[in-house]
mmCIF file of C-alpha atoms and ligand atoms in Angstrom:
data_model
loop_
_atom_site.group_PDB
_atom_site.id
_atom_site.type_symbol
_atom_site.label_atom_id
_atom_site.label_comp_id
_atom_site.label_asym_id
_atom_site.label_seq_id
_atom_site.Cartn_x
_atom_site.Cartn_y
_atom_site.Cartn_z
ATOM 1 C CA MET F 1 -125.652 -19.297 -82.590
ATOM 2 C CA ARG F 2 -122.309 -21.504 -82.155
ATOM 3 C CA LYS F 3 -120.498 -21.169 -85.459
ATOM 4 C CA ILE F 4 -119.906 -18.395 -87.471
ATOM 5 C CA LEU F 5 -118.523 -18.083 -91.182
ATOM 6 C CA VAL F 6 -116.569 -14.661 -91.588
ATOM 7 C CA THR F 7 -115.718 -13.567 -94.992
ATOM 8 C CA GLY F 8 -112.990 -11.546 -96.001
ATOM 9 C CA GLY F 9 -111.615 -11.941 -92.340
ATOM 10 C CA ALA F 10 -108.018 -11.277 -93.840
ATOM 11 C CA GLY F 11 -108.700 -7.747 -94.413
ATOM 12 C CA PHE F 12 -108.880 -4.829 -92.318
ATOM 13 C CA ILE F 13 -111.918 -4.662 -90.670
ATOM 14 C CA GLY F 14 -112.882 -8.529 -90.869
ATOM 15 C CA SER F 15 -109.506 -9.446 -89.164
ATOM 16 C CA HIS F 16 -110.660 -6.925 -86.482
ATOM 17 C CA PHE F 17 -114.059 -8.507 -86.188
ATOM 18 C CA ILE F 18 -112.521 -12.097 -86.047
ATOM 19 C CA ARG F 19 -110.473 -11.141 -83.087
ATOM 20 C CA LEU F 20 -113.423 -9.804 -81.069
ATOM 21 C CA LEU F 21 -115.355 -13.005 -81.924
ATOM 22 C CA LEU F 22 -112.562 -15.246 -80.538
ATOM 23 C CA THR F 23 -111.751 -12.907 -77.367
ATOM 24 C CA ARG F 24 -115.309 -11.838 -76.379
ATOM 25 C CA TYR F 25 -117.385 -14.692 -77.430
ATOM 26 C CA ASP F 26 -117.161 -18.579 -77.486
ATOM 27 C CA TYR F 27 -117.874 -19.114 -81.135
ATOM 28 C CA GLU F 28 -116.108 -21.068 -83.349
ATOM 29 C CA VAL F 29 -115.241 -18.917 -86.424
ATOM 30 C CA VAL F 30 -114.291 -19.850 -89.999
ATOM 31 C CA ASN F 31 -112.654 -17.284 -92.266
ATOM 32 C CA LEU F 32 -112.936 -17.515 -95.947
ATOM 33 C CA ASP F 33 -110.562 -15.173 -97.742
ATOM 34 C CA ALA F 34 -109.177 -15.130 -101.079
ATOM 35 C CA LEU F 35 -105.952 -13.195 -100.155
ATOM 36 C CA MET F 36 -106.591 -10.657 -102.551
ATOM 37 C CA TYR F 37 -104.226 -7.564 -102.860
ATOM 38 C CA SER F 38 -105.591 -6.199 -99.171
ATOM 39 C CA GLY F 39 -105.978 -9.563 -97.707
ATOM 40 C CA ASN F 40 -102.885 -10.650 -95.320
ATOM 41 C CA LEU F 41 -102.839 -13.405 -93.002
ATOM 42 C CA LYS F 42 -100.482 -11.289 -90.831
ATOM 43 C CA ASN F 43 -103.417 -9.269 -89.698
ATOM 44 C CA LEU F 44 -104.384 -12.608 -87.744
ATOM 45 C CA SER F 45 -101.131 -13.820 -86.837
ATOM 46 C CA ASP F 46 -102.075 -13.554 -83.136
ATOM 47 C CA VAL F 47 -105.065 -15.842 -83.587
ATOM 48 C CA GLU F 48 -103.879 -18.030 -86.108
ATOM 49 C CA GLY F 49 -103.461 -21.113 -83.826
ATOM 50 C CA HIS F 50 -106.622 -20.465 -81.683
ATOM 51 C CA GLY F 51 -108.588 -23.506 -81.110
ATOM 52 C CA ARG F 52 -112.126 -22.080 -82.279
ATOM 53 C CA TYR F 53 -110.369 -20.574 -85.473
ATOM 54 C CA ARG F 54 -110.056 -21.991 -88.833
ATOM 55 C CA PHE F 55 -108.913 -20.292 -92.347
ATOM 56 C CA ILE F 56 -110.194 -21.500 -95.627
ATOM 57 C CA HIS F 57 -108.258 -20.087 -98.702
ATOM 58 C CA GLY F 58 -111.238 -19.733 -100.908
ATOM 59 C CA ASP F 59 -113.084 -17.224 -103.189
ATOM 60 C CA ILE F 60 -116.631 -16.275 -102.350
ATOM 61 C CA ARG F 61 -117.566 -16.577 -106.293
ATOM 62 C CA ASP F 62 -116.492 -20.449 -105.975
ATOM 63 C CA GLU F 63 -119.660 -22.217 -105.143
ATOM 64 C CA ALA F 64 -117.470 -25.289 -103.928
ATOM 65 C CA ALA F 65 -115.518 -22.970 -101.463
ATOM 66 C CA VAL F 66 -118.351 -21.362 -100.380
ATOM 67 C CA GLY F 67 -120.185 -24.601 -99.496
ATOM 68 C CA GLU F 68 -117.421 -26.031 -97.639
ATOM 69 C CA ALA F 69 -116.858 -22.665 -95.468
ATOM 70 C CA MET F 70 -120.638 -22.574 -94.624
ATOM 71 C CA ALA F 71 -121.131 -26.183 -93.702
ATOM 72 C CA GLY F 72 -122.270 -26.330 -90.181
ATOM 73 C CA ALA F 73 -122.467 -22.413 -89.919
ATOM 74 C CA ASP F 74 -125.181 -20.884 -88.060
ATOM 75 C CA ALA F 75 -124.494 -17.359 -89.092
ATOM 76 C CA VAL F 76 -122.905 -15.474 -91.915
ATOM 77 C CA VAL F 77 -120.891 -12.144 -91.348
ATOM 78 C CA HIS F 78 -120.117 -10.857 -95.039
ATOM 79 C CA PHE F 79 -117.170 -8.558 -95.210
ATOM 80 C CA ALA F 80 -115.120 -9.883 -98.623
ATOM 81 C CA ALA F 81 -115.280 -7.262 -100.878
ATOM 82 C CA GLU F 82 -113.304 -5.064 -103.391
ATOM 83 C CA SER F 83 -113.282 -1.962 -101.040
ATOM 84 C CA HIS F 84 -111.398 0.864 -102.649
ATOM 85 C CA VAL F 85 -113.200 3.564 -104.646
ATOM 86 C CA ASP F 86 -110.110 4.928 -106.674
ATOM 87 C CA ARG F 87 -109.647 1.264 -108.037
ATOM 88 C CA SER F 88 -113.232 0.725 -108.894
ATOM 89 C CA ILE F 89 -113.165 3.586 -110.946
ATOM 90 C CA ARG F 90 -109.940 2.429 -112.949
ATOM 91 C CA GLU F 91 -110.848 -1.354 -113.103
ATOM 92 C CA PRO F 92 -114.494 -2.004 -111.989
ATOM 93 C CA ASP F 93 -114.841 -5.502 -113.241
ATOM 94 C CA ALA F 94 -113.624 -7.338 -110.055
ATOM 95 C CA PHE F 95 -116.118 -5.125 -107.994
ATOM 96 C CA LEU F 96 -118.965 -6.412 -110.221
ATOM 97 C CA GLN F 97 -117.496 -9.995 -109.679
ATOM 98 C CA THR F 98 -117.020 -10.068 -105.938
ATOM 99 C CA ASN F 99 -119.266 -7.428 -104.620
ATOM 100 C CA ILE F 100 -122.325 -8.751 -106.611
ATOM 101 C CA ILE F 101 -121.775 -12.336 -107.712
ATOM 102 C CA GLY F 102 -119.702 -13.473 -104.662
ATOM 103 C CA THR F 103 -122.756 -11.906 -102.566
ATOM 104 C CA TYR F 104 -125.141 -13.967 -104.623
ATOM 105 C CA ARG F 105 -123.093 -17.097 -104.095
ATOM 106 C CA LEU F 106 -123.200 -16.445 -100.429
ATOM 107 C CA LEU F 107 -126.915 -15.870 -100.363
ATOM 108 C CA GLU F 108 -127.816 -19.136 -102.457
ATOM 109 C CA ALA F 109 -125.675 -21.358 -100.310
ATOM 110 C CA ALA F 110 -127.259 -19.570 -97.072
ATOM 111 C CA ARG F 111 -130.730 -19.951 -98.321
ATOM 112 C CA ARG F 112 -130.068 -23.896 -98.766
ATOM 113 C CA GLY F 113 -128.443 -23.965 -95.437
ATOM 114 C CA ASP F 114 -129.597 -23.607 -91.984
ATOM 115 C CA ILE F 115 -128.532 -19.856 -91.466
ATOM 116 C CA GLU F 116 -130.022 -18.279 -88.337
ATOM 117 C CA ARG F 117 -128.400 -14.828 -89.574
ATOM 118 C CA PHE F 118 -126.780 -13.077 -92.523
ATOM 119 C CA LEU F 119 -125.372 -9.980 -91.928
ATOM 120 C CA LEU F 120 -123.985 -7.878 -95.061
ATOM 121 C CA VAL F 121 -121.317 -5.462 -94.051
ATOM 122 C CA SER F 122 -122.696 -2.431 -96.382
ATOM 123 C CA THR F 123 -121.511 1.181 -96.488
ATOM 124 C CA ASP F 124 -122.581 4.727 -96.097
ATOM 125 C CA GLU F 125 -121.763 5.280 -99.693
ATOM 126 C CA VAL F 126 -124.794 3.528 -100.965
ATOM 127 C CA TYR F 127 -126.628 6.692 -100.028
ATOM 128 C CA GLY F 128 -124.327 8.662 -102.427
ATOM 129 C CA GLN F 129 -123.370 12.022 -101.313
ATOM 130 C CA VAL F 130 -125.284 13.880 -98.893
ATOM 131 C CA LEU F 131 -124.244 17.760 -99.186
ATOM 132 C CA THR F 132 -126.407 18.738 -95.975
ATOM 133 C CA GLY F 133 -127.994 16.680 -93.155
ATOM 134 C CA THR F 134 -127.590 12.799 -92.148
ATOM 135 C CA SER F 135 -128.250 9.841 -93.888
ATOM 136 C CA ARG F 136 -131.252 7.286 -92.213
ATOM 137 C CA GLU F 137 -131.728 3.770 -93.006
ATOM 138 C CA GLY F 138 -134.771 4.710 -95.109
ATOM 139 C CA ASP F 139 -133.300 7.150 -97.383
ATOM 140 C CA PRO F 140 -133.254 6.295 -101.008
ATOM 141 C CA LEU F 141 -129.883 4.734 -102.296
ATOM 142 C CA ASP F 142 -127.997 6.790 -104.807
ATOM 143 C CA PRO F 143 -124.491 5.178 -105.229
ATOM 144 C CA ARG F 144 -122.281 7.290 -107.543
ATOM 145 C CA SER F 145 -119.115 5.112 -108.175
ATOM 146 C CA PRO F 146 -118.866 1.537 -109.458
ATOM 147 C CA TYR F 147 -117.540 0.769 -106.098
ATOM 148 C CA SER F 148 -120.628 2.003 -104.313
ATOM 149 C CA ALA F 149 -122.969 0.698 -106.974
ATOM 150 C CA THR F 150 -121.813 -2.650 -106.531
ATOM 151 C CA LYS F 151 -122.240 -2.361 -102.691
ATOM 152 C CA ALA F 152 -125.592 -1.010 -103.187
ATOM 153 C CA SER F 153 -126.393 -4.049 -105.551
ATOM 154 C CA ALA F 154 -125.460 -6.247 -102.944
ATOM 155 C CA ASP F 155 -127.383 -4.405 -100.232
ATOM 156 C CA LEU F 156 -130.529 -4.655 -102.296
ATOM 157 C CA LEU F 157 -130.010 -8.155 -103.181
ATOM 158 C CA VAL F 158 -129.656 -9.181 -99.466
ATOM 159 C CA ARG F 159 -132.897 -7.426 -98.674
ATOM 160 C CA ALA F 160 -134.576 -9.350 -101.497
ATOM 161 C CA TYR F 161 -133.642 -12.636 -99.709
ATOM 162 C CA TRP F 162 -135.411 -11.694 -96.811
ATOM 163 C CA THR F 163 -138.407 -10.673 -98.499
ATOM 164 C CA THR F 164 -138.442 -13.607 -100.876
ATOM 165 C CA TYR F 165 -137.055 -16.510 -99.420
ATOM 166 C CA GLY F 166 -137.501 -15.399 -95.622
ATOM 167 C CA LEU F 167 -133.568 -15.708 -95.228
ATOM 168 C CA PRO F 168 -133.050 -13.947 -91.721
ATOM 169 C CA VAL F 169 -130.662 -11.073 -93.256
ATOM 170 C CA VAL F 170 -129.527 -7.944 -91.468
ATOM 171 C CA THR F 171 -127.419 -5.149 -92.888
ATOM 172 C CA THR F 172 -124.904 -2.824 -91.503
ATOM 173 C CA ARG F 173 -124.095 0.502 -93.265
ATOM 174 C CA GLY F 174 -120.883 1.469 -91.860
ATOM 175 C CA SER F 175 -118.875 5.087 -92.221
ATOM 176 C CA ASN F 176 -115.274 5.672 -93.039
ATOM 177 C CA ASN F 177 -113.131 3.137 -90.717
ATOM 178 C CA PHE F 178 -109.479 3.617 -89.718
ATOM 179 C CA GLY F 179 -107.128 2.088 -87.400
ATOM 180 C CA PRO F 180 -104.357 -0.966 -87.654
ATOM 181 C CA ASN F 181 -103.940 -3.074 -90.409
ATOM 182 C CA GLN F 182 -105.588 -0.841 -92.763
ATOM 183 C CA TYR F 183 -104.103 -1.090 -96.496
ATOM 184 C CA PRO F 184 -102.161 1.882 -97.121
ATOM 185 C CA GLU F 185 -104.297 3.273 -100.094
ATOM 186 C CA LYS F 186 -107.214 4.513 -97.854
ATOM 187 C CA ILE F 187 -106.587 8.196 -96.933
ATOM 188 C CA ILE F 188 -105.314 7.909 -93.399
ATOM 189 C CA PRO F 189 -102.851 4.966 -93.561
ATOM 190 C CA LEU F 190 -101.628 6.463 -96.949
ATOM 191 C CA PHE F 191 -101.092 9.739 -95.176
ATOM 192 C CA ILE F 192 -99.592 8.250 -92.174
ATOM 193 C CA THR F 193 -97.134 5.914 -94.105
ATOM 194 C CA ASN F 194 -96.217 8.864 -96.624
ATOM 195 C CA ALA F 195 -95.627 11.462 -93.550
ATOM 196 C CA ILE F 196 -93.347 8.937 -91.615
ATOM 197 C CA ASP F 197 -91.500 9.067 -94.922
ATOM 198 C CA SER F 198 -91.782 12.716 -95.601
ATOM 199 C CA LEU F 199 -93.401 11.971 -98.879
ATOM 200 C CA ALA F 200 -96.397 14.131 -100.301
ATOM 201 C CA LEU F 201 -99.681 13.828 -98.931
ATOM 202 C CA PRO F 202 -101.772 14.120 -102.113
ATOM 203 C CA LEU F 203 -105.185 15.795 -101.284
ATOM 204 C CA TYR F 204 -107.975 15.464 -103.952
ATOM 205 C CA ASN F 205 -109.004 18.901 -105.654
ATOM 206 C CA ASP F 206 -109.444 21.420 -102.649
ATOM 207 C CA GLY F 207 -109.409 19.024 -99.780
ATOM 208 C CA LYS F 208 -112.781 19.815 -98.863
ATOM 209 C CA ALA F 209 -114.596 16.672 -99.096
ATOM 210 C CA VAL F 210 -116.107 15.067 -95.829
ATOM 211 C CA ARG F 211 -116.252 11.880 -94.025
ATOM 212 C CA ASP F 212 -117.569 10.548 -91.262
ATOM 213 C CA TYR F 213 -114.485 8.668 -89.404
ATOM 214 C CA ILE F 214 -115.027 5.641 -87.111
ATOM 215 C CA TYR F 215 -112.441 3.557 -85.195
ATOM 216 C CA VAL F 216 -112.415 0.240 -86.619
ATOM 217 C CA THR F 217 -113.216 -1.473 -83.179
ATOM 218 C CA ASP F 218 -116.202 0.682 -82.708
ATOM 219 C CA HIS F 219 -117.526 -0.494 -85.916
ATOM 220 C CA CYS F 220 -116.728 -4.218 -85.139
ATOM 221 C CA GLU F 221 -118.570 -3.736 -82.000
ATOM 222 C CA GLY F 222 -121.453 -1.961 -84.018
ATOM 223 C CA ILE F 223 -121.723 -5.110 -86.097
ATOM 224 C CA ALA F 224 -121.574 -7.557 -83.194
ATOM 225 C CA ALA F 225 -124.437 -5.779 -81.825
ATOM 226 C CA VAL F 226 -126.617 -5.715 -85.016
ATOM 227 C CA LEU F 227 -125.791 -9.328 -85.415
ATOM 228 C CA HIS F 228 -127.068 -10.505 -81.856
ATOM 229 C CA ARG F 229 -129.786 -7.676 -81.647
ATOM 230 C CA GLY F 230 -130.929 -6.439 -84.839
ATOM 231 C CA GLN F 231 -134.107 -7.263 -86.544
ATOM 232 C CA PRO F 232 -134.347 -9.487 -89.401
ATOM 233 C CA GLY F 233 -134.748 -7.721 -92.706
ATOM 234 C CA GLU F 234 -133.424 -4.476 -90.834
ATOM 235 C CA VAL F 235 -130.657 -2.086 -91.951
ATOM 236 C CA TYR F 236 -128.735 -0.157 -89.507
ATOM 237 C CA ASN F 237 -126.353 2.974 -89.903
ATOM 238 C CA VAL F 238 -122.859 2.332 -87.827
ATOM 239 C CA GLY F 239 -121.160 5.719 -88.175
ATOM 240 C CA GLY F 240 -118.608 7.406 -85.837
ATOM 241 C CA GLY F 241 -120.023 10.953 -85.933
ATOM 242 C CA ASN F 242 -116.509 12.382 -86.521
ATOM 243 C CA LEU F 243 -117.176 14.432 -89.471
ATOM 244 C CA LYS F 244 -113.631 15.524 -90.928
ATOM 245 C CA ASN F 245 -112.316 17.005 -94.521
ATOM 246 C CA GLY F 246 -109.316 15.975 -96.077
ATOM 247 C CA ILE F 247 -107.348 19.103 -95.060
ATOM 248 C CA GLU F 248 -108.481 18.311 -91.218
ATOM 249 C CA ILE F 249 -107.319 14.753 -91.612
ATOM 250 C CA ALA F 250 -103.874 15.724 -93.175
ATOM 251 C CA THR F 251 -103.076 18.297 -90.511
ATOM 252 C CA ALA F 252 -104.107 16.030 -87.545
ATOM 253 C CA ILE F 253 -101.905 13.432 -88.919
ATOM 254 C CA LEU F 254 -98.812 15.754 -89.446
ATOM 255 C CA ARG F 255 -99.466 17.344 -86.303
ATOM 256 C CA VAL F 256 -99.307 13.805 -84.355
ATOM 257 C CA LEU F 257 -96.035 13.100 -86.246
ATOM 258 C CA GLY F 258 -94.720 16.466 -85.875
ATOM 259 C CA LYS F 259 -94.212 16.972 -89.812
ATOM 260 C CA PRO F 260 -94.538 19.898 -91.680
ATOM 261 C CA GLU F 261 -97.688 20.924 -93.215
ATOM 262 C CA GLY F 262 -95.766 21.742 -96.537
ATOM 263 C CA LEU F 263 -96.026 17.715 -97.369
ATOM 264 C CA ILE F 264 -99.617 18.541 -98.232
ATOM 265 C CA THR F 265 -100.050 18.734 -102.052
ATOM 266 C CA PHE F 266 -103.132 19.401 -103.994
ATOM 267 C CA VAL F 267 -103.854 17.122 -106.835
ATOM 268 C CA THR F 268 -106.489 16.253 -109.311
ATOM 269 C CA ASP F 269 -109.935 15.230 -107.996
ATOM 270 C CA ARG F 270 -111.267 11.943 -107.764
ATOM 271 C CA PRO F 271 -113.961 11.308 -110.989
ATOM 272 C CA GLY F 272 -117.389 11.894 -109.345
ATOM 273 C CA HIS F 273 -115.923 12.363 -105.792
ATOM 274 C CA ASP F 274 -118.427 12.242 -103.175
ATOM 275 C CA LEU F 275 -118.219 15.594 -101.179
ATOM 276 C CA ARG F 276 -119.880 14.556 -98.044
ATOM 277 C CA TYR F 277 -121.200 11.523 -95.800
ATOM 278 C CA SER F 278 -122.933 11.576 -92.709
ATOM 279 C CA LEU F 279 -124.835 8.910 -90.902
ATOM 280 C CA ASP F 280 -127.555 8.922 -88.510
ATOM 281 C CA SER F 281 -126.643 6.005 -86.274
ATOM 282 C CA SER F 282 -129.587 6.418 -83.714
ATOM 283 C CA LYS F 283 -131.157 3.046 -84.761
ATOM 284 C CA ALA F 284 -128.101 1.192 -84.147
ATOM 285 C CA GLN F 285 -127.568 2.960 -80.798
ATOM 286 C CA ALA F 286 -130.975 1.870 -79.829
ATOM 287 C CA LEU F 287 -129.480 -1.720 -79.524
ATOM 288 C CA GLY F 288 -127.087 -0.529 -76.875
ATOM 289 C CA TRP F 289 -124.087 0.311 -78.982
ATOM 290 C CA LYS F 290 -122.284 3.416 -79.310
ATOM 291 C CA PRO F 291 -118.733 4.255 -80.550
ATOM 292 C CA GLY F 292 -116.223 4.287 -77.528
ATOM 293 C CA HIS F 293 -113.539 6.009 -78.933
ATOM 294 C CA SER F 294 -112.804 9.714 -79.572
ATOM 295 C CA PHE F 295 -111.026 10.643 -83.109
ATOM 296 C CA GLU F 296 -107.897 12.173 -81.479
ATOM 297 C CA THR F 297 -107.076 9.558 -79.244
ATOM 298 C CA ALA F 298 -107.844 6.530 -81.990
ATOM 299 C CA LEU F 299 -106.015 8.667 -84.608
ATOM 300 C CA GLU F 300 -102.849 8.683 -82.105
ATOM 301 C CA SER F 301 -103.044 5.064 -81.381
ATOM 302 C CA THR F 302 -103.251 4.344 -84.866
ATOM 303 C CA VAL F 303 -100.348 6.436 -85.818
ATOM 304 C CA ALA F 304 -98.288 4.827 -83.368
ATOM 305 C CA TRP F 305 -99.383 1.333 -84.633
ATOM 306 C CA TYR F 306 -97.880 2.245 -87.972
ATOM 307 C CA ARG F 307 -94.821 3.640 -86.096
ATOM 308 C CA GLU F 308 -94.483 0.228 -84.510
ATOM 309 C CA ASN F 309 -95.446 -2.141 -87.452
ATOM 310 C CA GLU F 310 -93.109 -0.290 -90.352
ATOM 311 C CA GLY F 311 -92.361 -3.851 -91.524
ATOM 312 C CA TRP F 312 -96.077 -4.463 -92.049
ATOM 313 C CA TRP F 313 -96.782 -1.553 -94.338
ATOM 314 C CA ARG F 314 -93.130 -1.346 -95.906
ATOM 315 C CA GLU F 315 -93.774 -4.977 -97.367
ATOM 316 C CA ILE F 316 -96.846 -3.895 -98.600
ATOM 317 C CA LYS F 317 -95.877 -0.536 -100.270
ATOM 318 C CA SER F 318 -93.102 -2.254 -102.168
ATOM 319 C CA GLY F 319 -93.439 -4.365 -105.361
ATOM 320 C CA ALA F 320 -96.757 -4.678 -107.009
ATOM 321 C CA TYR F 321 -98.411 -1.781 -104.736
ATOM 322 C CA ARG F 322 -95.317 0.552 -105.982
ATOM 323 C CA ASP F 323 -96.296 -0.399 -109.622
ATOM 324 C CA TYR F 324 -99.943 0.178 -109.266
ATOM 325 C CA TYR F 325 -99.776 3.341 -106.971
ATOM 326 C CA ARG F 326 -97.642 4.750 -109.930
ATOM 327 C CA LYS F 327 -100.208 3.681 -112.822
ATOM 328 C CA MET F 328 -103.047 5.344 -110.696
ATOM 329 C CA TYR F 329 -101.193 8.459 -109.553
ATOM 330 C CA GLY F 330 -98.242 8.994 -111.459
ATOM 331 C CA GLU F 331 -95.451 9.978 -109.181
ATOM 332 C CA ARG F 332 -97.300 12.273 -106.480
ATOM 333 C CA GLY F 333 -96.761 10.849 -102.979
ATOM 334 C CA ASN F 334 -95.249 7.788 -104.334
ATOM 335 C CA PRO F 335 -93.320 5.350 -101.914
HETATM 336 P P1 NAD W 401 -110.061 -4.851 -97.119
HETATM 337 O O1 NAD W 401 -109.890 -4.530 -98.817
HETATM 338 O O2 NAD W 401 -108.980 -4.513 -96.401
HETATM 339 O O3 NAD W 401 -110.462 -6.458 -97.138
HETATM 340 C C1 NAD W 401 -111.398 -7.066 -97.997
HETATM 341 C C2 NAD W 401 -110.988 -8.639 -97.920
HETATM 342 O O4 NAD W 401 -111.968 -9.222 -98.713
HETATM 343 C C3 NAD W 401 -109.550 -8.768 -98.067
HETATM 344 O O5 NAD W 401 -109.051 -9.898 -97.090
HETATM 345 C C4 NAD W 401 -109.768 -9.662 -99.525
HETATM 346 O O6 NAD W 401 -108.701 -10.530 -99.659
HETATM 347 C C5 NAD W 401 -111.176 -10.319 -99.449
HETATM 348 N N1 NAD W 401 -111.697 -10.606 -100.641
HETATM 349 C C6 NAD W 401 -111.668 -9.863 -101.485
HETATM 350 N N2 NAD W 401 -112.353 -10.444 -102.715
HETATM 351 C C7 NAD W 401 -112.889 -11.667 -102.264
HETATM 352 C C8 NAD W 401 -113.409 -12.872 -102.990
HETATM 353 N N3 NAD W 401 -113.949 -12.789 -104.155
HETATM 354 N N4 NAD W 401 -113.454 -13.911 -102.217
HETATM 355 C C9 NAD W 401 -112.850 -13.827 -101.055
HETATM 356 N N5 NAD W 401 -112.318 -13.046 -100.294
HETATM 357 C C10 NAD W 401 -112.123 -11.745 -101.099
HETATM 358 O O7 NAD W 401 -111.510 -3.837 -96.922
HETATM 359 P P2 NAD W 401 -112.182 -3.403 -95.529
HETATM 360 O O8 NAD W 401 -111.780 -1.946 -95.789
HETATM 361 O O9 NAD W 401 -111.694 -4.408 -94.436
HETATM 362 O O10 NAD W 401 -113.836 -3.573 -95.773
HETATM 363 C C11 NAD W 401 -114.295 -4.776 -95.249
HETATM 364 C C12 NAD W 401 -115.844 -4.667 -95.776
HETATM 365 O O11 NAD W 401 -116.426 -3.658 -95.102
HETATM 366 C C13 NAD W 401 -116.253 -4.297 -97.452
HETATM 367 O O12 NAD W 401 -117.354 -5.163 -97.555
HETATM 368 C C14 NAD W 401 -116.478 -2.783 -97.304
HETATM 369 O O13 NAD W 401 -117.399 -2.463 -98.502
HETATM 370 C C15 NAD W 401 -117.060 -2.634 -95.945
HETATM 371 N N6 NAD W 401 -117.098 -1.362 -95.627
HETATM 372 C C16 NAD W 401 -115.713 -0.617 -95.578
HETATM 373 C C17 NAD W 401 -115.500 0.477 -94.866
HETATM 374 C C18 NAD W 401 -114.177 1.057 -94.768
HETATM 375 O O14 NAD W 401 -114.113 2.420 -94.480
HETATM 376 N N7 NAD W 401 -113.143 0.600 -94.971
HETATM 377 C C19 NAD W 401 -116.698 1.311 -94.260
HETATM 378 C C20 NAD W 401 -117.913 0.514 -94.518
HETATM 379 C C21 NAD W 401 -118.347 -0.864 -94.905
HETATM 380 O O1 DAU W 402 -117.595 5.564 -96.524
HETATM 381 C C1 DAU W 402 -117.311 4.211 -96.256
HETATM 382 C C2 DAU W 402 -116.229 4.046 -97.294
HETATM 383 O O2 DAU W 402 -115.122 4.679 -96.852
HETATM 384 C C3 DAU W 402 -115.961 2.533 -97.547
HETATM 385 O O3 DAU W 402 -117.186 1.721 -97.895
HETATM 386 C C4 DAU W 402 -114.979 2.195 -98.316
HETATM 387 O O4 DAU W 402 -114.704 0.661 -98.754
HETATM 388 C C5 DAU W 402 -113.611 3.070 -98.053
HETATM 389 O O5 DAU W 402 -112.590 2.847 -99.107
HETATM 390 C C6 DAU W 402 -113.686 4.329 -97.712
HETATM 391 O O6 DAU W 402 -114.309 4.997 -99.004
HETATM 392 P P1 DAU W 402 -113.737 6.673 -99.257
HETATM 393 O O7 DAU W 402 -113.607 6.717 -100.780
HETATM 394 O O8 DAU W 402 -114.528 7.395 -98.486
HETATM 395 O O9 DAU W 402 -112.199 6.281 -98.497
HETATM 396 P P2 DAU W 402 -110.873 6.848 -99.230
HETATM 397 O O10 DAU W 402 -109.771 6.617 -97.911
HETATM 398 O O11 DAU W 402 -110.541 6.539 -100.348
HETATM 399 O O12 DAU W 402 -110.967 8.640 -99.218
HETATM 400 C C7 DAU W 402 -111.479 9.388 -97.986
HETATM 401 C C8 DAU W 402 -111.409 10.762 -98.488
HETATM 402 O O13 DAU W 402 -109.836 11.197 -98.666
HETATM 403 C C9 DAU W 402 -112.442 10.994 -99.835
HETATM 404 O O14 DAU W 402 -112.890 12.197 -99.887
HETATM 405 C C10 DAU W 402 -111.102 11.053 -101.084
HETATM 406 C C11 DAU W 402 -110.156 11.783 -100.053
HETATM 407 N N1 DAU W 402 -108.597 11.414 -100.515
HETATM 408 C C12 DAU W 402 -108.472 10.013 -100.573
HETATM 409 C C13 DAU W 402 -107.249 9.513 -100.908
HETATM 410 C C14 DAU W 402 -106.677 8.098 -100.992
HETATM 411 C C15 DAU W 402 -107.674 12.170 -100.801
HETATM 412 O O15 DAU W 402 -107.997 13.418 -100.813
HETATM 413 N N2 DAU W 402 -106.396 11.688 -101.248
HETATM 414 C C16 DAU W 402 -106.247 10.303 -101.304
HETATM 415 O O16 DAU W 402 -104.978 10.134 -101.612
#
């Protein structure tokens, strides 16, 4: 492989993945991103002038943009998506358009081209909630939110292109990422930035829902391992193994920042809230990958990043974000 198309590379995980590709490998990297609300070229300011990097401002639903971006590519790593569950509950339309139709456009272009690897970045949410035990790759899919239903659709479509057309696809199912540059709507960056400003940390229901957290660069390393060593047609779970509930996340952040636990506020639950995810990642680990960061150290460096990069998130947390947040959640924990 020489040239890799990354979709959604201006977002949180995609930007870390592009940095990994440019610094660790010799690939030419094309980044196709529509710069939706969570897309931010500042996430890539350190590599924008890199000789092996090219940005294309375009939409994965647009056949012409996809054709231009995929020209000459040997591999596709597909991150672009609408990614936030709460938004999908309120306004599902964009999720169907981007996560399903956009993935279909990329697959069609890939099967007409000369693609050696098509990697879909999927999610543990496709398994639905797992109240006990851990999800393995062969488990049935049981998505329960509009977001996870569209990701499961993409996941199945990608595998259908392997079975039907022999397109050499691989799929990763990652757990909850955290780290620098995460849009401050997901729990960890929302709570860090709220706590810095002594605003409320809104925990849904009783704060007991569990997620399997992974530091973003560990997830990116897992994706790279699957890209290079995964078997075509196969799925690989990429989880951090750090099972934490909302209360544990909130108290850990408050502890690192030296803020009072009184900032925690219990609010109305997310409709259809999945109460627990947990991944068995032994199949990806058999490729020689394992997460390298402890949750505690990674959380401390994430908090440090948000403290040192206030301009990045304060710009986001004004204007459109503010109006959207108010519409979604009312006044609680508002910037
Ligand atoms: P993000 O919201 O930060 O980034 C998404 C990016 O996709 C943005 O840059 C956005 O501009 C771009 N995009 C959206 N619609 C597009 C379109 N129609 N055309 C082109 N670009 C478009 O999301 P993230 O958290 O970085 O997630 C990236 C991928 O990883 C998603 O596919 C998500 O489902 C998956 N994933 C995320 C997590 C997580 O914890 N965040 C875990 C597992 C899997
Ligand atoms: O599991 C992987 C998924 O993780 C990814 O596929 C998604 O793209 C990503 O958004 C994330 O989804 P979650 O819904 O798990 O993440 P979120 O940060 O929104 O919520 C994590 C947990 O925290 C969940 O139990 C809901 C709770 N929560 C979240 C927010 C935003 C709160 O209690 N309060 C909040 O304000």
